[in-house]
Short mmCIF file of C-alpha atoms in Angstrom, two decimals:
data_model
loop_
_atom_site.label_atom_id
_atom_site.label_comp_id
_atom_site.label_asym_id
_atom_site.label_seq_id
_atom_site.Cartn_x
_atom_site.Cartn_y
_atom_site.Cartn_z
CA MET A 1 155.23 102.18 106.78
CA ASP A 2 153.45 100.26 109.48
CA THR A 3 152.44 96.96 107.94
CA SER A 4 150.04 96.16 110.73
CA GLN A 5 147.87 99.07 109.65
CA LEU A 6 147.87 97.86 106.08
CA LEU A 7 147.06 94.40 107.26
CA LYS A 8 143.98 95.49 109.15
CA GLY A 9 142.52 96.74 105.92
CA VAL A 10 143.09 93.59 103.92
CA LEU A 11 142.88 90.80 106.46
CA ASP A 12 139.35 89.92 105.39
CA VAL A 13 140.47 89.45 101.80
CA ALA A 14 143.56 87.54 102.77
CA VAL A 15 141.54 85.14 104.91
CA LEU A 16 138.98 84.64 102.16
CA ALA A 17 141.74 83.95 99.66
CA VAL A 18 143.33 81.34 101.88
CA VAL A 19 140.05 79.60 102.61
CA GLN A 20 139.16 79.68 98.95
CA GLN A 21 142.31 77.78 98.07
CA ALA A 22 141.34 75.08 100.52
CA ASP A 23 139.04 74.71 103.49
CA GLY A 24 140.88 75.26 106.74
CA TYR A 25 140.56 75.36 110.47
CA GLY A 26 141.61 78.37 112.48
CA TYR A 27 145.23 77.64 113.13
CA ASP A 28 145.70 76.21 109.68
CA VAL A 29 144.59 79.52 108.19
CA VAL A 30 146.98 81.37 110.48
CA ARG A 31 149.86 79.18 109.35
CA ARG A 32 149.06 79.58 105.68
CA LEU A 33 148.88 83.33 106.00
CA ARG A 34 152.26 83.36 107.70
CA THR A 35 153.74 81.11 105.08
CA ALA A 36 152.46 83.39 102.39
CA GLY A 37 154.48 86.16 103.97
CA LEU A 38 152.12 87.90 106.37
CA GLU A 39 154.28 87.29 109.41
CA ASP A 40 152.82 90.03 111.53
CA VAL A 41 149.28 88.78 111.49
CA GLY A 42 147.96 88.10 114.98
CA ASP A 43 146.36 84.75 115.71
CA ALA A 44 143.43 86.24 117.52
CA SER A 45 142.81 88.60 114.63
CA VAL A 46 142.54 85.70 112.23
CA TYR A 47 140.17 83.81 114.48
CA GLY A 48 138.02 86.85 114.99
CA THR A 49 137.98 87.56 111.26
CA LEU A 50 136.95 83.98 110.49
CA ARG A 51 134.11 84.26 112.96
CA ARG A 52 132.95 87.57 111.57
CA LEU A 53 133.05 86.39 107.98
CA TYR A 54 131.15 83.30 109.00
CA LEU A 55 128.45 85.26 110.80
CA GLY A 56 128.27 87.67 107.90
CA GLY A 57 127.40 84.83 105.56
CA ASN A 58 130.64 84.67 103.60
CA LEU A 59 131.93 81.42 105.05
CA THR A 60 130.35 78.17 106.09
CA SER A 61 131.73 75.90 108.75
CA TYR A 62 131.69 72.23 109.62
CA VAL A 63 133.23 70.15 112.35
CA VAL A 64 135.59 67.28 111.64
CA PRO A 65 135.67 64.80 114.49
CA SER A 66 139.05 63.53 115.50
CA ASP A 67 140.09 60.63 117.68
CA GLU A 68 143.24 62.14 118.90
CA GLY A 69 142.48 65.62 119.92
CA PRO A 70 139.67 68.09 119.99
CA HIS A 71 137.30 68.18 117.04
CA ARG A 72 138.33 70.78 114.54
CA LYS A 73 136.02 73.43 113.16
CA TYR A 74 136.74 73.89 109.48
CA TYR A 75 135.74 76.92 107.45
CA ALA A 76 134.80 76.88 103.78
CA ILE A 77 133.97 79.64 101.35
CA ASN A 78 130.51 79.98 99.85
CA SER A 79 129.15 81.88 96.87
CA ALA A 80 128.68 85.11 98.78
CA GLY A 81 132.23 84.80 100.01
CA ARG A 82 133.43 84.19 96.49
CA SER A 83 131.70 87.30 95.22
CA LEU A 84 133.16 89.32 98.03
CA LEU A 85 136.60 87.94 97.30
CA GLU A 86 136.28 88.74 93.62
CA LEU A 87 135.11 92.23 94.35
CA SER A 88 137.80 92.84 96.93
CA THR A 89 140.43 91.53 94.56
CA LYS A 90 139.40 94.07 91.96
CA THR A 91 139.48 96.80 94.59
CA TRP A 92 142.91 95.70 95.69
CA SER A 93 144.29 95.59 92.15
CA GLY A 94 142.93 99.01 91.42
CA PHE A 95 144.39 100.40 94.59
CA ALA A 96 147.76 98.76 94.04
CA ASP A 97 147.91 100.10 90.49
CA THR A 98 147.17 103.57 91.74
CA MET A 99 149.88 103.39 94.37
CA ASP A 100 152.35 101.94 91.91
CA GLY A 101 151.68 104.78 89.55
CA LEU A 102 152.11 107.28 92.34
CA LEU A 103 155.35 105.77 93.48
CA GLY A 104 156.71 105.30 90.00
CA ILE A 105 156.87 101.55 90.21
CA LYS A 106 156.54 99.41 87.13
CA ARG A 107 155.40 95.94 87.94
CA GLU A 108 154.69 92.78 86.05
CA ARG A 109 151.44 91.44 87.33
CA ALA A 110 150.67 87.71 87.04
CA ALA A 111 147.48 86.99 85.12
CA MET B 1 147.94 64.48 120.01
CA THR B 2 146.55 65.12 123.44
CA ALA B 3 148.10 67.75 125.67
CA THR B 4 150.13 66.77 128.69
CA THR B 5 148.83 67.55 132.14
CA GLY B 6 151.14 70.50 132.55
CA GLU B 7 150.09 71.90 129.24
CA GLN B 8 146.50 71.25 130.17
CA THR B 9 146.78 73.43 133.26
CA ALA B 10 148.42 76.23 131.35
CA ILE B 11 145.73 76.04 128.69
CA GLU B 12 142.99 76.09 131.27
CA ARG B 13 144.47 79.06 133.04
CA TYR B 14 144.80 81.02 129.83
CA LEU B 15 141.33 80.05 128.75
CA GLU B 16 139.87 81.15 132.05
CA ALA B 17 141.57 84.49 131.77
CA VAL B 18 140.16 84.97 128.29
CA ARG B 19 136.74 83.90 129.49
CA ALA B 20 136.89 86.59 132.16
CA GLU B 21 137.55 89.19 129.48
CA LEU B 22 134.52 88.00 127.52
CA ALA B 23 132.20 87.84 130.51
CA ASP B 24 130.13 90.79 129.34
CA LEU B 25 129.08 89.03 126.14
CA PRO B 26 125.93 86.96 125.75
CA ASP B 27 126.46 83.38 126.81
CA GLU B 28 126.01 81.78 123.42
CA GLU B 29 128.51 84.10 121.81
CA ARG B 30 131.06 83.58 124.52
CA VAL B 31 130.76 79.81 124.47
CA ASP B 32 131.26 79.66 120.70
CA MET B 33 134.27 81.89 120.83
CA LEU B 34 135.86 80.02 123.70
CA GLU B 35 135.58 76.76 121.79
CA ASP B 36 137.67 78.28 119.04
CA VAL B 37 140.10 79.70 121.55
CA GLU B 38 140.54 76.32 123.21
CA GLN B 39 141.29 74.66 119.89
CA HIS B 40 143.82 77.34 119.19
CA LEU B 41 145.51 77.02 122.56
CA VAL B 42 145.83 73.26 122.18
CA GLU B 43 147.48 73.62 118.80
CA VAL B 44 149.86 76.30 119.98
CA ALA B 45 150.80 74.35 123.08
CA ALA B 46 151.54 71.31 120.96
CA GLU B 47 153.96 73.26 118.84
CA GLY B 48 156.66 73.70 121.40
CA ASP B 49 157.78 74.67 124.84
CA GLU B 50 157.25 78.34 124.63
CA PRO B 51 154.72 79.41 127.23
CA LEU B 52 151.36 80.54 125.92
CA GLU B 53 151.70 84.03 127.31
CA SER B 54 154.88 84.82 125.48
CA ARG B 55 153.74 83.17 122.29
CA LEU B 56 150.29 84.74 122.20
CA GLY B 57 150.56 87.71 124.50
CA PRO B 58 148.60 88.32 127.67
CA PRO B 59 145.08 86.84 127.71
CA ALA B 60 143.55 90.29 128.04
CA GLU B 61 145.21 91.45 124.84
CA TYR B 62 144.32 88.24 123.07
CA ALA B 63 140.69 88.65 124.09
CA ALA B 64 140.64 92.29 123.01
CA GLU B 65 142.12 91.48 119.60
CA LEU B 66 139.68 88.63 119.16
CA ARG B 67 136.67 90.78 119.98
CA ALA B 68 137.76 93.59 117.72
CA ALA B 69 138.34 91.27 114.76
CA ALA B 70 135.02 89.57 115.42
CA GLY B 71 133.20 92.88 115.18
CA LEU B 72 132.13 93.07 118.80
CA PRO B 73 132.29 96.17 120.95
CA ASN B 74 135.18 96.49 123.34
CA ARG B 75 135.00 95.17 126.84
CA ALA B 76 132.77 97.40 128.91
CA SER B 77 134.78 99.17 131.56
CA ASP B 78 133.67 99.03 135.16
CA ASP B 79 131.89 102.38 134.88
CA ASP B 80 129.74 101.28 132.01
CA ASP B 81 126.45 99.57 132.38
CA PRO B 82 126.98 95.84 131.87
CA PHE B 83 123.43 95.51 130.72
CA ALA B 84 124.06 97.98 127.95
CA ALA B 85 127.21 96.19 126.87
CA ARG B 86 125.45 92.86 126.75
CA LEU B 87 122.55 94.38 124.89
CA ALA B 88 124.91 95.90 122.37
CA ALA B 89 126.62 92.57 121.79
CA ARG B 90 123.29 90.79 121.58
CA ILE B 91 122.07 93.23 119.01
CA THR B 92 125.26 92.85 116.97
CA ARG B 93 124.78 89.11 116.93
CA SER B 94 121.02 89.04 116.64
CA ARG B 95 119.35 87.29 113.78
CA ILE B 96 118.04 90.51 112.35
CA VAL B 97 121.43 92.15 112.23
CA ARG B 98 123.07 89.03 110.85
CA SER B 99 120.46 88.48 108.17
CA SER B 100 120.84 92.04 107.09
CA GLN B 101 124.59 91.57 106.99
CA ARG B 102 124.09 88.54 104.81
CA LEU B 103 121.76 90.46 102.56
CA ASN B 104 124.30 93.21 102.42
CA ALA B 105 127.02 90.73 101.47
CA SER B 106 124.98 89.30 98.63
CA LEU B 107 124.00 92.72 97.30
CA GLN B 108 127.61 93.79 97.10
CA GLY B 109 127.72 92.44 93.58
CA THR B 110 125.70 95.37 92.28
CA ALA B 111 127.59 98.58 91.60
CA ALA B 112 124.50 100.67 92.22
CA TYR B 113 124.04 99.18 95.65
CA ARG B 114 127.66 99.78 96.53
CA GLU B 115 127.39 103.42 95.56
CA VAL B 116 124.30 103.94 97.65
CA GLU B 117 125.81 102.02 100.54
CA GLY B 118 128.84 104.23 100.49
CA PHE B 119 126.78 107.36 100.49
CA VAL B 120 124.15 106.57 103.09
CA PRO B 121 126.38 106.82 106.19
CA GLN B 122 127.03 110.42 105.23
CA LEU B 123 123.34 111.08 105.75
CA ARG B 124 123.45 110.22 109.41
CA PRO B 125 123.93 113.79 110.60
CA ALA B 126 120.94 114.83 108.50
CA TRP B 127 118.91 112.21 110.34
CA TRP B 128 119.98 113.70 113.65
CA VAL B 129 118.67 117.09 112.56
CA LEU B 130 115.41 115.56 111.37
CA ARG B 131 115.00 113.71 114.62
CA GLY B 132 115.25 116.93 116.61
CA TYR B 133 112.70 118.55 114.32
CA LEU B 134 110.26 115.65 114.65
CA LEU B 135 110.61 115.75 118.40
CA ALA B 136 109.75 119.44 118.37
CA ARG B 137 106.67 118.73 116.24
CA LEU B 138 105.53 116.03 118.62
CA LEU B 139 105.92 118.29 121.61
CA GLY B 140 104.10 121.01 119.73
CA ALA B 141 101.21 118.70 118.94
CA ALA B 142 101.02 117.66 122.56
CA THR B 143 101.08 121.14 124.03
CA SER B 144 99.01 123.09 121.55
CA SER B 145 95.29 123.34 121.75
CA GLN B 146 93.13 122.30 118.87
CA GLY B 147 95.41 122.24 115.89
CA HIS B 148 95.22 124.58 112.99
CA ARG B 149 96.80 124.09 109.64
CA TRP B 150 100.10 122.36 109.32
CA ALA B 151 102.91 124.88 109.38
CA PHE B 152 106.60 124.23 108.90
CA ILE B 153 107.45 125.65 112.29
CA PRO B 154 105.59 123.80 115.01
CA GLU B 155 103.44 125.71 117.44
CA MET B 156 104.31 125.13 121.02
CA TRP B 157 101.86 126.32 123.63
CA ASP B 158 100.08 128.00 120.76
CA SER B 159 103.04 130.19 120.01
CA TYR B 160 105.32 130.09 117.01
CA VAL B 161 107.96 131.94 118.98
CA VAL B 162 108.13 129.18 121.54
CA GLY B 163 108.16 126.72 118.66
CA VAL B 164 111.25 128.37 117.16
CA ILE B 165 112.97 128.29 120.53
CA ALA B 166 112.10 124.62 120.86
CA LEU B 167 113.66 123.91 117.48
CA LEU B 168 116.79 125.82 118.41
CA VAL B 169 117.11 123.69 121.52
CA LEU B 170 116.04 120.28 120.31
CA ILE B 171 117.88 120.08 117.00
CA PRO B 172 121.34 120.75 118.45
CA ALA B 173 120.47 118.47 121.35
CA SER B 174 119.67 115.65 118.96
CA VAL B 175 122.92 116.18 117.10
CA ALA B 176 124.96 116.38 120.28
CA TRP B 177 123.39 113.21 121.61
CA SER B 178 124.50 111.23 118.61
CA ARG B 179 127.89 112.85 118.58
CA ARG B 180 128.37 111.52 122.07
CA SER B 181 129.18 114.82 123.66
CA LEU B 182 126.15 114.91 125.95
CA VAL B 183 125.22 111.50 127.13
CA ARG B 184 126.44 109.25 129.88
CA PRO B 185 127.37 105.82 128.52
CA ARG B 186 124.67 104.36 130.72
CA LEU B 187 121.96 105.94 128.60
CA ARG B 188 123.40 105.19 125.18
CA TRP B 189 121.23 102.16 124.62
CA LEU B 190 118.21 104.45 124.65
CA THR B 191 119.16 105.96 121.32
CA ILE B 192 117.73 103.39 118.95
CA PRO B 193 114.43 102.66 120.72
CA ALA B 194 113.85 106.37 121.30
CA SER B 195 114.58 107.21 117.68
CA VAL B 196 112.24 104.50 116.46
CA ALA B 197 109.53 105.74 118.83
CA ILE B 198 109.93 109.29 117.57
CA VAL B 199 109.58 108.24 113.95
CA ILE B 200 106.51 106.12 114.61
CA ALA B 201 104.87 108.82 116.70
CA ALA B 202 105.59 111.49 114.12
CA LEU B 203 104.09 109.40 111.33
CA THR B 204 100.96 108.48 113.20
CA ALA B 205 100.17 111.53 115.33
CA ASP B 206 97.85 114.03 113.84
CA SER B 207 98.51 117.71 114.31
CA GLY B 208 95.86 118.02 116.95
CA THR B 209 92.83 118.60 114.77
CA TYR B 210 89.89 116.51 115.77
CA ARG B 211 89.09 113.99 113.12
CA ALA B 212 85.76 114.82 111.58
CA PRO B 213 83.53 111.78 111.38
CA GLN B 214 82.83 112.40 107.71
CA ARG B 215 85.12 113.23 104.86
CA PHE B 216 84.37 116.38 102.97
CA ASP B 217 84.27 116.58 99.22
CA ALA B 218 86.03 119.87 99.18
CA PRO B 219 89.59 119.86 100.50
CA TYR B 220 90.53 122.11 103.37
CA SER B 221 92.04 125.40 102.50
CA THR B 222 93.82 127.84 104.70
CA VAL B 223 92.58 131.35 104.36
CA ILE B 224 94.91 133.93 105.78
CA GLY B 225 93.65 137.40 106.34
CA PRO B 226 95.70 140.46 107.14
CA ALA B 227 95.45 139.80 110.87
CA GLY B 228 95.78 136.02 110.89
CA LYS B 229 93.96 132.87 109.96
CA ILE B 230 90.32 133.00 108.99
CA ILE B 231 88.49 130.11 110.52
CA ASN B 232 84.89 131.23 110.38
CA ILE B 233 82.90 133.77 108.41
CA TYR B 234 80.02 135.85 109.74
CA PRO B 235 78.07 137.38 106.86
CA TYR B 236 75.90 140.47 107.16
CA ALA B 237 73.59 142.27 104.80
CA SER B 238 74.53 145.82 103.93
CA ASP B 239 72.04 147.14 106.41
CA GLY B 240 73.59 145.19 109.24
CA THR B 241 71.23 142.22 109.24
CA PRO B 242 73.15 139.15 110.34
CA LEU B 243 72.95 136.44 107.72
CA LYS B 244 72.91 132.76 108.33
CA ALA B 245 73.35 129.78 106.03
CA VAL B 246 75.29 131.69 103.42
CA LEU B 247 77.05 129.71 100.69
CA LEU B 248 80.44 130.96 99.57
CA TYR B 249 82.24 130.21 96.32
CA ASP B 250 85.52 131.43 94.92
CA GLN B 251 86.29 133.05 91.55
CA ASP B 252 86.21 129.65 89.82
CA GLY B 253 82.96 128.56 91.32
CA ARG B 254 84.54 126.24 93.82
CA PRO B 255 83.08 126.08 97.29
CA ILE B 256 85.17 127.80 99.92
CA PRO B 257 85.28 125.29 102.76
CA GLY B 258 85.56 126.06 106.42
CA VAL B 259 89.07 125.61 107.69
CA VAL B 260 88.46 124.34 111.17
CA MET B 261 85.76 121.80 111.66
CA ASP B 262 85.77 120.00 114.93
CA ARG B 263 83.39 117.41 116.15
CA TYR B 264 80.98 119.98 117.52
CA SER B 265 80.85 121.94 114.28
CA VAL B 266 80.26 118.78 112.35
CA GLU B 267 77.50 117.55 114.58
CA GLN B 268 75.75 120.89 114.83
CA GLY B 269 76.46 122.15 111.35
CA TYR B 270 74.62 122.36 108.08
CA ARG B 271 73.85 119.22 106.17
CA ASP B 272 72.38 118.69 102.75
CA GLN B 273 69.58 116.40 101.60
CA ASN B 274 71.84 113.41 101.74
CA GLY B 275 72.97 114.18 105.23
CA ARG B 276 76.43 115.28 104.09
CA ILE B 277 78.20 118.24 105.62
CA VAL B 278 78.05 121.47 103.66
CA PRO B 279 81.54 122.82 104.14
CA ASN B 280 81.01 126.17 102.46
CA MET B 281 78.00 127.32 104.36
CA PHE B 282 78.76 130.05 106.88
CA PRO B 283 78.79 130.77 109.70
CA TYR B 284 79.19 127.30 111.08
CA PRO B 285 78.76 126.63 114.75
CA GLU B 286 81.94 126.89 116.75
CA ALA B 287 82.28 125.40 120.17
CA ILE B 288 83.83 127.13 123.12
CA ARG B 289 85.78 124.56 125.02
CA ASP B 290 87.26 124.43 128.46
CA PRO B 291 90.99 124.57 127.72
CA ARG B 292 91.80 121.94 130.31
CA THR B 293 89.15 119.34 129.73
CA GLY B 294 88.22 120.05 126.13
CA GLU B 295 84.56 119.90 127.01
CA VAL B 296 82.09 122.08 125.21
CA VAL B 297 80.94 124.87 127.50
CA GLY B 298 79.14 127.01 125.01
CA GLU B 299 78.82 128.16 121.45
CA ARG B 300 80.69 131.09 120.04
CA GLN B 301 78.49 134.12 119.45
CA ARG B 302 78.86 136.63 116.68
CA PRO B 303 81.73 138.93 117.29
CA ALA B 304 81.13 142.66 117.60
CA ILE B 305 81.54 144.26 114.19
CA VAL B 306 81.84 147.72 112.79
CA LEU B 307 79.82 148.26 109.68
CA PRO B 308 81.38 150.55 107.11
CA PRO B 309 79.45 153.75 106.47
CA LEU B 310 77.38 152.63 103.51
CA MET B 311 74.73 154.73 101.83
CA ALA B 312 71.27 154.13 103.17
CA GLY B 313 69.16 152.12 100.79
CA PRO B 314 70.16 149.51 98.29
CA THR B 315 73.79 149.22 97.19
CA PRO B 316 74.44 149.03 93.44
CA SER B 317 73.15 145.66 92.38
CA THR B 318 71.11 143.98 89.75
CA THR B 319 68.17 143.21 92.01
CA PRO B 320 65.78 146.07 92.84
CA THR B 321 65.58 145.68 96.62
CA PRO B 322 67.86 143.72 98.83
CA ARG B 323 64.98 142.28 100.79
CA GLN B 324 63.38 140.49 97.90
CA PRO B 325 64.22 136.83 97.75
CA PRO B 326 66.36 136.24 94.70
CA SER B 327 64.46 135.29 91.56
CA VAL B 328 64.90 131.88 90.12
CA SER B 329 66.74 133.25 87.09
CA ALA B 330 69.24 135.02 89.28
CA MET B 331 69.80 131.81 91.16
CA THR B 332 70.28 129.85 87.96
CA SER B 333 72.74 132.31 86.57
CA PHE B 334 75.12 132.12 89.43
CA ALA B 335 74.54 128.49 90.14
CA SER B 336 76.24 127.41 86.94
CA PRO B 337 79.91 128.24 87.33
CA ALA B 338 80.57 128.65 83.65
CA ALA B 339 78.32 131.68 83.44
CA SER B 340 79.22 133.26 86.74
CA PRO B 341 82.40 135.20 85.98
CA THR B 342 80.51 137.83 84.13
CA THR B 343 77.44 137.89 86.32
CA LYS B 344 77.41 140.63 88.88
CA LEU B 345 76.31 139.14 92.11
CA PRO B 346 74.04 141.29 94.20
CA ALA B 347 76.09 142.90 96.93
CA ALA B 348 73.79 141.53 99.56
CA ALA B 349 71.73 138.58 98.60
CA PRO B 350 69.97 137.68 101.76
CA LEU B 351 69.02 134.08 101.85
CA VAL B 352 66.01 133.73 104.03
CA PRO B 353 67.43 132.87 107.43
CA SER B 354 67.89 129.25 108.50
CA ALA B 355 65.32 126.68 107.97
CA SER B 356 63.54 127.66 104.79
CA THR B 357 64.32 125.91 101.55
CA VAL B 358 65.88 127.58 98.54
CA PRO B 359 64.60 126.94 95.01
CA THR B 360 66.74 124.25 93.41
CA PRO B 361 67.82 125.11 89.90
CA SER B 362 68.10 122.30 87.44
CA VAL B 363 71.78 122.71 86.69
CA VAL B 364 73.38 122.38 90.09
CA ALA B 365 71.71 120.92 93.10
CA THR B 366 71.97 123.45 95.87
CA PRO B 367 72.19 121.78 99.23
CA THR B 368 69.22 122.35 101.45
CA PRO B 369 70.51 123.70 104.68
CA THR B 370 69.17 122.17 107.79
CA ARG B 371 70.30 122.96 111.27
CA ARG B 372 70.05 120.05 113.60
#
């Protein structure tokens, strides 16, 4: 199975989840996604997704000035983003359950 | 940590290359995106020695991935119209589109909204069909002479046959346009403004009938005879005397209104005591118009008729002679609709031609016909 195809479908949710855990700037979000196990995610894809979510009203952004380097643009989740994340999480769980059932996988899901 | 000079040059080169790939976007959009890209490049450069190109891929690919994830259309190729590409990107990022996206995001909480939202895109092909139909109607309204009643199939050049052909051409054309099989990319931007214009025109254009300056109390009806639409009625007495100012009512006592009343008919036609049009008084004056200019060039005369071979003398009726003006009691009995179903109307009840007044019964006020 081509994971990059799967990833395209869920990148929005993954990005929202990461930003919900803690505000982050672009590269920070990329790193956290990679650490979480999504090694194939492209940097540009994450940046583009952040921008799109921001323009769609699901993220807010603010700039943190820095003495030693360029100012960093941080992204934060807002209430619309939270709703979307919640909704997408349900969708994901439902879908994963369906696939598990189809593939005969029994899984313990964390609460 | 600040980048070294060598890194700086590499960053700048990469950034420039990405900028070139985003050149077709609106300035504001491009500037914002490039800020993010620069931040990214600085971070990546600081991580290690690996050159940017091998770490991130060629700038063109980076730019393409960035655009796609950001929801922007792909880079316009050299054939495409750069204006159209910029317009498309500007529309995607416009306040209207973004506010509606935000609204959309906040409505996602409702299950009902999500259901509808999922279903609506499936209706797009139906819209394409409707658009072709509306276009045919508009063309029909523009090319037909004075409009008659609204019919489902538009008349084009006063012919339903041509109207059907127009539908058979325009509906598939509308579908093919939106399915991208017909149109050069250059013209694609026309789609939305043209569609909006078609909808507005279809909602506001009338079918070609002149608007009468007054509203009638009785609604229009369409009377279809065996040979076609009936738009005027020329009454005659049984002996062939042409009758004027005849009032017509249907089986329930409702006035039968004229079906085509243009400005001329209204201005020249019968009015009652209050100056209101009498829609069920026949025949009403019909203008003959120059088909090109629409100007009145004359008034339609009575058509040639063939009288049926009736017996000489009075036809079976309740009044003794047809020439006598109707008695007041006869007038009263058919003036009140409740009584009329059983009353036998005289076969020819000649109202005295034109300008004389008719006795007004107490129950229903008969309009006094006056010809201007």
